[in-house]
């Protein structure tokens, strides 16, 4: 093996480790410019300071058209994920539970990034996901979120009933972590 190919392999291994490390963040931010803080202590952004969520539209994994703006009237949980992301797989049962428990009160949608449609659909089928997910292989939908676009997977953004971004959560989330946010957003709807 040449020195150049050894160096190339080391760079690829380092990049893979960096990607994996980024996939396991467990912090939250409550504003686009804010620093990372513990998920248990992050407050919702004040209503008057909430930035509007982008009016993203796209195709779901099932081939249907979906627009975030069509979901106004109830809070929306937007979860960015990929089938190859271990923490994404770990949080899916929690998100499925939230979608079932808050049906009619909160809309849950996924954004599948950096994935093939086949892998993403298999992942959702195997995990029992019954809420829609945008198919976003090039992360174009994610990029529309600008300064709060996910920096790592999984990442979750909660949007209030009026379409304002209430909080961004980085890393795997659980139903107990989400419930205080959801209760406040539902009460304000």
mmCIF file of C-alpha atoms in Angstrom:
data_model
loop_
_atom_site.group_PDB
_atom_site.id
_atom_site.type_symbol
_atom_site.label_atom_id
_atom_site.label_comp_id
_atom_site.label_asym_id
_atom_site.label_seq_id
_atom_site.Cartn_x
_atom_site.Cartn_y
_atom_site.Cartn_z
ATOM 1 C CA UNK A 1 0.000 0.000 0.000
ATOM 2 C CA UNK A 2 1.369 3.415 -0.934
ATOM 3 C CA UNK A 3 1.775 6.254 1.480
ATOM 4 C CA UNK A 4 -0.855 8.268 -0.408
ATOM 5 C CA UNK A 5 -3.467 5.480 -0.227
ATOM 6 C CA UNK A 6 -2.770 4.983 3.502
ATOM 7 C CA UNK A 7 -3.229 8.719 4.047
ATOM 8 C CA UNK A 8 -6.442 8.651 1.989
ATOM 9 C CA UNK A 9 -7.820 5.756 4.061
ATOM 10 C CA UNK A 10 -6.974 7.563 7.304
ATOM 11 C CA UNK A 11 -8.777 10.678 6.075
ATOM 12 C CA UNK A 12 -11.841 8.618 5.158
ATOM 13 C CA UNK A 13 -11.815 6.930 8.567
ATOM 14 C CA UNK A 14 -11.503 10.296 10.315
ATOM 15 C CA UNK A 15 -14.386 11.692 8.271
ATOM 16 C CA UNK A 16 -16.547 8.671 9.136
ATOM 17 C CA UNK A 17 -15.781 9.083 12.841
ATOM 18 C CA UNK A 18 -16.596 12.785 12.682
ATOM 19 C CA UNK A 19 -19.909 12.016 10.978
ATOM 20 C CA UNK A 20 -20.736 9.387 13.588
ATOM 21 C CA UNK A 21 -19.828 11.768 16.421
ATOM 22 C CA UNK A 22 -22.030 14.449 14.888
ATOM 23 C CA UNK A 23 -24.880 11.973 14.705
ATOM 24 C CA UNK A 24 -24.873 11.521 18.493
ATOM 25 C CA UNK A 25 -25.180 15.067 19.814
ATOM 26 C CA UNK A 26 -27.571 15.485 22.731
ATOM 27 C CA UNK A 27 -28.014 19.220 23.165
ATOM 28 C CA UNK A 28 -30.577 21.849 22.398
ATOM 29 C CA UNK A 29 -30.702 25.424 21.299
ATOM 30 C CA UNK A 30 -33.554 27.828 21.758
ATOM 31 C CA UNK A 31 -32.511 30.392 19.179
ATOM 32 C CA UNK A 32 -30.640 30.370 15.885
ATOM 33 C CA UNK A 33 -27.684 32.235 17.402
ATOM 34 C CA UNK A 34 -27.765 30.585 20.824
ATOM 35 C CA UNK A 35 -25.208 28.216 22.250
ATOM 36 C CA UNK A 36 -25.736 24.568 23.002
ATOM 37 C CA UNK A 37 -27.327 23.855 26.368
ATOM 38 C CA UNK A 38 -28.794 20.921 28.264
ATOM 39 C CA UNK A 39 -32.054 19.723 26.686
ATOM 40 C CA UNK A 40 -33.800 19.594 30.071
ATOM 41 C CA UNK A 41 -33.291 23.327 30.665
ATOM 42 C CA UNK A 42 -33.858 24.916 27.268
ATOM 43 C CA UNK A 43 -36.918 27.189 27.205
ATOM 44 C CA UNK A 44 -39.120 27.841 24.216
ATOM 45 C CA UNK A 45 -38.320 31.008 22.299
ATOM 46 C CA UNK A 46 -40.615 33.845 23.428
ATOM 47 C CA UNK A 47 -43.623 34.098 21.117
ATOM 48 C CA UNK A 48 -42.726 37.660 20.085
ATOM 49 C CA UNK A 49 -39.203 36.571 19.110
ATOM 50 C CA UNK A 50 -40.089 33.470 17.089
ATOM 51 C CA UNK A 51 -38.946 33.448 13.495
ATOM 52 C CA UNK A 52 -41.358 32.028 10.922
ATOM 53 C CA UNK A 53 -40.664 28.511 9.740
ATOM 54 C CA UNK A 54 -39.849 28.341 6.038
ATOM 55 C CA UNK A 55 -42.687 27.377 3.742
ATOM 56 C CA UNK A 56 -41.075 24.130 2.682
ATOM 57 C CA UNK A 57 -42.860 21.874 0.248
ATOM 58 C CA UNK A 58 -41.675 18.605 -1.113
ATOM 59 C CA UNK A 59 -42.341 15.017 -1.903
ATOM 60 C CA UNK A 60 -42.814 12.497 0.884
ATOM 61 C CA UNK A 61 -41.234 9.066 0.897
ATOM 62 C CA UNK A 62 -44.610 7.780 -0.331
ATOM 63 C CA UNK A 63 -44.570 10.185 -3.301
ATOM 64 C CA UNK A 64 -47.208 12.609 -1.991
ATOM 65 C CA UNK A 65 -46.773 16.402 -1.969
ATOM 66 C CA UNK A 66 -46.491 17.943 1.515
ATOM 67 C CA UNK A 67 -46.135 21.580 2.575
ATOM 68 C CA UNK A 68 -45.267 22.646 6.102
ATOM 69 C CA UNK A 69 -47.599 25.650 5.791
ATOM 70 C CA UNK A 70 -50.559 23.290 5.293
ATOM 71 C CA UNK A 71 -50.093 22.131 8.891
ATOM 72 C CA UNK A 72 -50.672 25.487 10.600
ATOM 73 C CA UNK A 73 -53.317 25.481 13.281
ATOM 74 C CA UNK A 74 -51.558 22.843 15.382
ATOM 75 C CA UNK A 75 -47.964 22.657 16.594
ATOM 76 C CA UNK A 76 -45.651 20.708 14.299
ATOM 77 C CA UNK A 77 -42.732 18.505 15.311
ATOM 78 C CA UNK A 78 -40.231 18.336 12.435
ATOM 79 C CA UNK A 79 -37.623 15.583 12.874
ATOM 80 C CA UNK A 80 -34.549 15.306 10.625
ATOM 81 C CA UNK A 81 -33.251 11.741 10.317
ATOM 82 C CA UNK A 82 -31.482 9.131 8.194
ATOM 83 C CA UNK A 83 -31.744 5.350 8.148
ATOM 84 C CA UNK A 84 -28.024 4.894 8.825
ATOM 85 C CA UNK A 85 -28.053 7.080 11.981
ATOM 86 C CA UNK A 86 -28.079 4.993 15.187
ATOM 87 C CA UNK A 87 -29.467 7.762 17.437
ATOM 88 C CA UNK A 88 -32.215 8.364 14.835
ATOM 89 C CA UNK A 89 -33.247 4.714 15.137
ATOM 90 C CA UNK A 90 -33.156 4.954 18.935
ATOM 91 C CA UNK A 91 -35.566 7.903 19.037
ATOM 92 C CA UNK A 92 -38.076 6.615 16.486
ATOM 93 C CA UNK A 93 -40.204 4.629 18.981
ATOM 94 C CA UNK A 94 -40.469 7.804 21.084
ATOM 95 C CA UNK A 95 -41.586 9.860 18.066
ATOM 96 C CA UNK A 96 -44.092 7.209 16.988
ATOM 97 C CA UNK A 97 -45.449 7.263 20.554
ATOM 98 C CA UNK A 98 -45.706 11.079 20.476
ATOM 99 C CA UNK A 99 -47.464 10.989 17.089
ATOM 100 C CA UNK A 100 -50.008 8.470 18.421
ATOM 101 C CA UNK A 101 -50.527 10.144 21.806
ATOM 102 C CA UNK A 102 -50.906 13.659 20.376
ATOM 103 C CA UNK A 103 -52.830 12.773 17.221
ATOM 104 C CA UNK A 104 -55.002 15.750 16.267
ATOM 105 C CA UNK A 105 -53.119 18.069 18.650
ATOM 106 C CA UNK A 106 -49.614 17.950 17.151
ATOM 107 C CA UNK A 107 -48.495 17.105 13.617
ATOM 108 C CA UNK A 108 -45.342 14.999 13.405
ATOM 109 C CA UNK A 109 -43.355 14.969 10.180
ATOM 110 C CA UNK A 110 -39.941 13.643 9.330
ATOM 111 C CA UNK A 111 -37.316 14.909 6.950
ATOM 112 C CA UNK A 112 -35.200 12.054 5.621
ATOM 113 C CA UNK A 113 -31.830 13.418 4.511
ATOM 114 C CA UNK A 114 -28.783 11.906 2.850
ATOM 115 C CA UNK A 115 -30.512 8.600 2.207
ATOM 116 C CA UNK A 116 -31.960 6.513 -0.595
ATOM 117 C CA UNK A 117 -35.729 6.260 -0.853
ATOM 118 C CA UNK A 118 -35.498 2.455 -0.590
ATOM 119 C CA UNK A 119 -33.469 2.530 2.632
ATOM 120 C CA UNK A 120 -35.649 5.253 4.145
ATOM 121 C CA UNK A 121 -38.909 3.443 3.347
ATOM 122 C CA UNK A 122 -37.540 0.153 4.711
ATOM 123 C CA UNK A 123 -36.437 1.947 7.881
ATOM 124 C CA UNK A 124 -39.894 3.484 8.385
ATOM 125 C CA UNK A 125 -41.628 0.165 7.712
ATOM 126 C CA UNK A 126 -39.341 -1.720 10.122
ATOM 127 C CA UNK A 127 -39.749 0.975 12.810
ATOM 128 C CA UNK A 128 -43.557 1.263 12.443
ATOM 129 C CA UNK A 129 -43.466 4.936 11.439
ATOM 130 C CA UNK A 130 -46.920 6.076 10.354
ATOM 131 C CA UNK A 131 -46.358 9.825 10.049
ATOM 132 C CA UNK A 132 -45.130 11.345 6.765
ATOM 133 C CA UNK A 133 -41.515 12.133 5.992
ATOM 134 C CA UNK A 134 -40.160 14.453 3.333
ATOM 135 C CA UNK A 135 -37.656 12.761 1.023
ATOM 136 C CA UNK A 136 -34.684 15.141 1.080
ATOM 137 C CA UNK A 137 -31.632 13.252 -0.235
ATOM 138 C CA UNK A 138 -29.681 16.425 -1.050
ATOM 139 C CA UNK A 139 -30.738 18.241 2.156
ATOM 140 C CA UNK A 140 -32.430 21.006 0.130
ATOM 141 C CA UNK A 141 -35.426 21.098 2.492
ATOM 142 C CA UNK A 142 -33.136 21.124 5.517
ATOM 143 C CA UNK A 143 -31.171 24.027 3.993
ATOM 144 C CA UNK A 144 -34.355 26.116 3.756
ATOM 145 C CA UNK A 145 -34.311 26.309 7.552
ATOM 146 C CA UNK A 146 -31.243 28.555 7.221
ATOM 147 C CA UNK A 147 -29.397 29.213 10.463
ATOM 148 C CA UNK A 148 -31.298 26.518 12.323
ATOM 149 C CA UNK A 149 -30.858 23.791 9.726
ATOM 150 C CA UNK A 150 -29.656 20.580 11.350
ATOM 151 C CA UNK A 151 -25.934 20.423 11.939
ATOM 152 C CA UNK A 152 -26.126 16.748 12.882
ATOM 153 C CA UNK A 153 -28.693 13.985 12.941
ATOM 154 C CA UNK A 154 -31.084 13.520 14.552
ATOM 155 C CA UNK A 155 -32.369 17.036 14.976
ATOM 156 C CA UNK A 156 -35.875 18.238 15.856
ATOM 157 C CA UNK A 157 -37.562 21.602 15.376
ATOM 158 C CA UNK A 158 -40.855 22.442 17.085
ATOM 159 C CA UNK A 159 -43.062 24.901 15.225
ATOM 160 C CA UNK A 160 -45.968 26.604 16.986
ATOM 161 C CA UNK A 161 -49.539 26.618 15.646
ATOM 162 C CA UNK A 162 -48.911 29.992 13.963
ATOM 163 C CA UNK A 163 -45.839 28.730 12.098
ATOM 164 C CA UNK A 164 -43.187 30.229 14.395
ATOM 165 C CA UNK A 165 -40.081 28.273 15.331
ATOM 166 C CA UNK A 166 -40.350 27.609 19.060
ATOM 167 C CA UNK A 167 -37.253 25.493 19.733
ATOM 168 C CA UNK A 168 -34.525 23.439 18.052
ATOM 169 C CA UNK A 169 -33.380 20.223 19.702
ATOM 170 C CA UNK A 170 -30.192 18.470 18.646
ATOM 171 C CA UNK A 171 -29.732 14.770 19.266
ATOM 172 C CA UNK A 172 -32.146 11.991 20.065
ATOM 173 C CA UNK A 173 -35.255 13.098 21.934
ATOM 174 C CA UNK A 174 -37.726 11.189 24.093
ATOM 175 C CA UNK A 175 -41.416 11.621 24.787
ATOM 176 C CA UNK A 176 -40.757 12.785 28.392
ATOM 177 C CA UNK A 177 -38.363 15.447 27.068
ATOM 178 C CA UNK A 178 -40.843 16.602 24.425
ATOM 179 C CA UNK A 179 -44.001 16.660 26.548
ATOM 180 C CA UNK A 180 -43.357 19.951 28.415
ATOM 181 C CA UNK A 181 -42.737 21.718 25.092
ATOM 182 C CA UNK A 182 -45.789 20.125 23.482
ATOM 183 C CA UNK A 183 -48.036 20.961 26.430
ATOM 184 C CA UNK A 184 -47.048 24.626 26.243
ATOM 185 C CA UNK A 185 -47.431 24.788 22.462
ATOM 186 C CA UNK A 186 -50.841 23.077 22.594
ATOM 187 C CA UNK A 187 -52.024 25.444 25.339
ATOM 188 C CA UNK A 188 -50.967 28.436 23.228
ATOM 189 C CA UNK A 189 -52.594 27.111 20.030
#
